Short mmCIF file of C-alpha atoms in Angstrom, two decimals:
data_model
loop_
_atom_site.label_atom_id
_atom_site.label_comp_id
_atom_site.label_asym_id
_atom_site.label_seq_id
_atom_site.Cartn_x
_atom_site.Cartn_y
_atom_site.Cartn_z
CA PHE A 1 4.67 16.09 7.07
CA GLU A 2 6.20 16.20 3.99
CA HIS A 3 7.69 19.84 5.41
CA GLN A 4 9.19 18.09 8.21
CA THR A 5 10.42 14.54 5.87
CA GLN A 6 11.22 16.35 3.16
CA ALA A 7 10.31 13.00 1.45
CA ALA A 8 9.13 13.48 -2.02
CA THR A 9 12.05 16.64 -2.45
CA GLY A 10 14.96 14.30 -2.20
CA ALA A 11 15.85 16.63 0.33
CA THR A 12 15.57 13.85 2.44
CA THR A 13 16.31 15.09 6.60
CA GLY A 14 17.60 11.64 7.41
CA ASP A 15 15.66 8.68 7.11
CA TRP A 16 12.03 8.42 8.80
CA LEU A 17 9.90 5.54 9.82
CA VAL A 18 6.55 6.41 10.40
CA MET A 19 3.62 4.68 11.55
CA PHE A 20 -0.03 5.57 10.08
CA PHE A 21 -2.83 4.99 12.67
CA THR A 22 -5.86 5.76 13.76
CA PRO A 23 -7.41 6.55 17.09
CA SER A 24 -9.96 3.17 17.37
CA CYS A 25 -6.83 0.79 16.61
CA HIS A 26 -5.04 -0.95 19.84
CA LEU A 27 -2.30 -2.50 18.65
CA CYS A 28 -1.39 1.37 17.26
CA HIS A 29 -1.66 2.62 21.20
CA ARG A 30 0.14 -0.52 22.08
CA LEU A 31 3.40 0.36 19.36
CA THR A 32 3.67 3.84 21.24
CA ALA A 33 6.41 2.89 23.27
CA THR A 34 7.38 0.35 21.20
CA LEU A 35 8.17 3.61 18.53
CA GLU A 36 9.45 5.41 21.72
CA SER A 37 12.16 2.81 22.11
CA VAL A 38 13.54 2.60 18.54
CA GLY A 39 13.46 6.34 18.48
CA CYS A 40 15.95 6.17 21.45
CA LYS A 41 18.20 3.40 19.94
CA HIS A 42 18.69 5.68 16.18
CA LYS A 43 18.34 8.72 17.49
CA GLY A 44 20.70 11.26 15.93
CA ARG A 45 20.50 8.59 12.39
CA MET A 46 17.11 8.29 11.97
CA ASN A 47 13.57 9.33 12.48
CA VAL A 48 10.81 7.73 14.43
CA ALA A 49 7.39 9.16 13.95
CA ARG A 50 3.65 8.51 14.25
CA VAL A 51 1.03 10.36 12.32
CA ASN A 52 -3.39 10.06 13.18
CA LYS A 53 -4.42 9.31 9.10
CA GLU A 54 -7.85 9.81 11.29
CA THR A 55 -7.11 13.44 11.87
CA TYR A 56 -3.98 16.08 10.78
CA GLY A 57 -1.84 13.48 9.15
CA GLU A 58 -5.49 12.52 7.18
CA LYS A 59 -4.26 14.51 4.00
CA THR A 60 -1.24 12.45 4.34
CA GLY A 61 -2.90 9.00 5.12
CA ARG A 62 -4.58 9.62 1.86
CA ARG A 63 -1.06 10.73 0.10
CA PHE A 64 0.01 7.13 0.31
CA GLU A 65 -3.39 5.63 -0.33
CA LEU A 66 -4.20 4.02 2.96
CA GLY A 67 -7.81 3.80 3.85
CA LEU A 68 -8.64 3.59 6.78
CA GLU A 69 -8.51 0.62 8.42
CA ASP A 70 -7.74 -0.04 12.43
CA LYS A 71 -3.91 -1.35 11.31
CA PRO A 72 -0.47 0.36 11.71
CA ASP A 73 0.43 1.17 8.14
CA ILE A 74 4.54 1.38 8.99
CA ILE A 75 6.69 3.51 6.02
CA PHE A 76 10.31 3.51 6.28
CA PHE A 77 11.44 6.17 3.76
CA ARG A 78 15.22 6.03 2.48
CA LEU A 79 16.76 7.81 -0.18
CA GLY A 80 13.62 8.75 -1.85
CA LYS A 81 11.81 5.43 -1.57
CA MET A 82 9.39 4.16 0.92
CA TYR A 83 9.28 0.51 1.83
CA HIS A 84 6.32 -0.80 3.36
CA TYR A 85 6.67 -2.64 6.61
CA LYS A 86 4.80 -6.38 6.36
CA GLY A 87 5.71 -8.04 9.22
CA ASP A 88 3.51 -9.39 12.16
CA GLU A 89 5.78 -8.83 14.69
CA TYR A 90 6.03 -5.33 15.96
CA ASP A 91 9.04 -5.95 18.94
CA PRO A 92 11.78 -3.17 18.64
CA ALA A 93 14.60 -5.44 17.77
CA THR A 94 12.87 -6.41 14.72
CA LEU A 95 11.62 -2.43 13.56
CA SER A 96 15.17 -1.63 13.92
CA SER A 97 16.13 -4.57 11.73
CA PHE A 98 13.48 -3.61 9.59
CA MET A 99 15.45 -0.08 9.87
CA THR A 100 18.56 -0.91 8.58
CA ALA A 101 18.72 -4.25 6.81
CA THR A 102 15.67 -6.20 5.93
CA TYR A 103 13.80 -2.91 4.77
CA VAL A 104 15.54 -3.72 0.79
CA ASP A 105 13.51 -7.32 1.44
CA GLN A 106 10.34 -4.55 0.47
CA ALA A 107 10.03 -3.56 -2.57
CA ALA A 108 10.73 0.16 -3.34
CA GLU A 109 8.18 2.29 -4.76
CA ASP A 110 8.81 6.14 -4.96
CA ILE A 111 7.42 8.60 -3.07
CA PRO A 112 4.34 10.14 -4.40
CA LEU A 113 3.78 14.32 -4.76
CA PRO A 114 1.52 15.95 -2.32
CA LYS A 115 -1.85 15.90 -4.13
CA SER A 116 -3.59 18.51 -5.01
CA PRO A 117 -6.68 19.79 -3.71
CA LEU A 118 -9.92 18.44 -6.22
CA SER A 119 -7.35 14.65 -6.19
CA ASP A 120 -7.16 15.03 -2.23
CA LEU A 121 -11.14 15.53 -2.04
CA VAL A 122 -11.88 12.16 -4.98
CA GLN A 123 -9.35 11.04 -3.24
CA LEU A 124 -11.15 11.45 0.44
CA CYS A 125 -14.44 10.11 -1.13
CA LEU A 126 -13.21 7.04 -2.09
CA ASP A 127 -11.84 6.12 0.87
CA TYR A 128 -15.55 6.68 2.61
CA MET A 129 -16.91 4.49 -0.02
CA SER A 130 -14.76 1.65 0.08
CA ALA A 131 -14.89 1.99 4.21
CA TYR A 132 -18.97 3.00 4.79
CA PRO A 133 -20.43 1.06 1.34
CA LEU A 134 -23.37 1.03 2.90
CA LEU A 135 -23.75 4.89 4.38
CA VAL A 136 -23.14 5.62 0.95
CA GLY A 137 -25.34 3.50 -0.98
CA ALA A 138 -28.26 4.76 1.77
CA CYS A 139 -27.16 8.65 1.10
CA LEU A 140 -27.35 8.09 -2.91
CA CYS A 141 -30.35 6.35 -2.92
CA VAL A 142 -32.43 8.81 -0.55
CA PRO A 143 -31.71 12.27 -3.27
CA ILE A 144 -33.59 9.27 -6.34
CA LEU A 145 -36.30 8.16 -4.18
CA LEU A 146 -37.25 11.41 -3.91
CA LEU A 147 -36.61 12.22 -6.77
CA LEU A 148 -38.72 9.94 -8.21
CA ALA A 149 -41.82 10.95 -5.59
CA PHE A 150 -41.68 14.24 -6.76
CA LEU A 151 -41.88 12.92 -10.37
CA LEU A 152 -45.18 10.71 -8.86
CA ILE A 153 -46.62 13.79 -7.29
CA MET A 154 -46.00 15.84 -10.31
CA ARG A 155 -47.68 13.85 -12.65
CA GLY A 156 -50.78 13.05 -10.98
CA ARG A 157 -51.40 16.60 -10.10
CA ARG A 158 -50.52 17.03 -13.91
CA ASN A 159 -53.25 14.84 -14.26
CA GLN A 160 -55.98 15.82 -12.20
CA SER A 161 -56.07 19.10 -13.59
CA LEU A 162 -56.13 17.23 -17.60
CA GLY A 163 -58.81 15.99 -15.89
CA ARG A 164 -60.74 18.73 -14.53
CA GLN A 165 -60.33 20.77 -17.97
CA ARG A 166 -61.94 17.86 -19.86
CA ARG A 167 -64.39 17.51 -17.52
CA ARG A 168 -65.09 21.46 -18.01
CA ARG A 169 -65.02 21.11 -21.93
CA ARG A 170 -67.62 18.61 -21.79
CA GLY A 171 -69.93 20.27 -19.36
CA THR A 172 -69.16 23.64 -21.59
CA GLU A 173 -69.78 20.93 -24.69
CA GLY A 174 -72.87 19.83 -23.28
CA GLU A 175 -74.76 23.47 -22.86
CA GLU A 176 -73.68 24.62 -26.20
CA ARG A 177 -75.92 21.43 -27.71
CA LYS A 178 -79.24 22.46 -25.57
#
């Protein structure tokens, strides 16, 4: 992504309208033709692209903190700033208007630099925790339950061995008394 757009460096290859999508998003699939129409209309002046935020664009999606929801996230990159499309209409005329004029109505945000591998891993974990809280909770509970079971078993064995030692002592004390 960064290689093609050069968005963070400021040495941009032009303005970019990028739709981040998931394969299970039905609206995203319907928007493919719309994006192609917008791309043809602005060919040579502006660029249009699609990025799958679950596969090849996973790191880029985390970089822009998009999450894994089944909805299109459309961002317009212009002159070192990014503008999120927050409209409900996805027709070619509305998206073209956003690229040429109405993007200024949105808050301009600085483009985040690409993340380090550690930051990327932390962001991945946070995304999965927010997307699948029950699964993450279950995965965290299983090791804790296994640890508790292990401790209880070891405690029981320790009590059994202490009981045997006490019985042996009582037995040897009884023999000494005779």
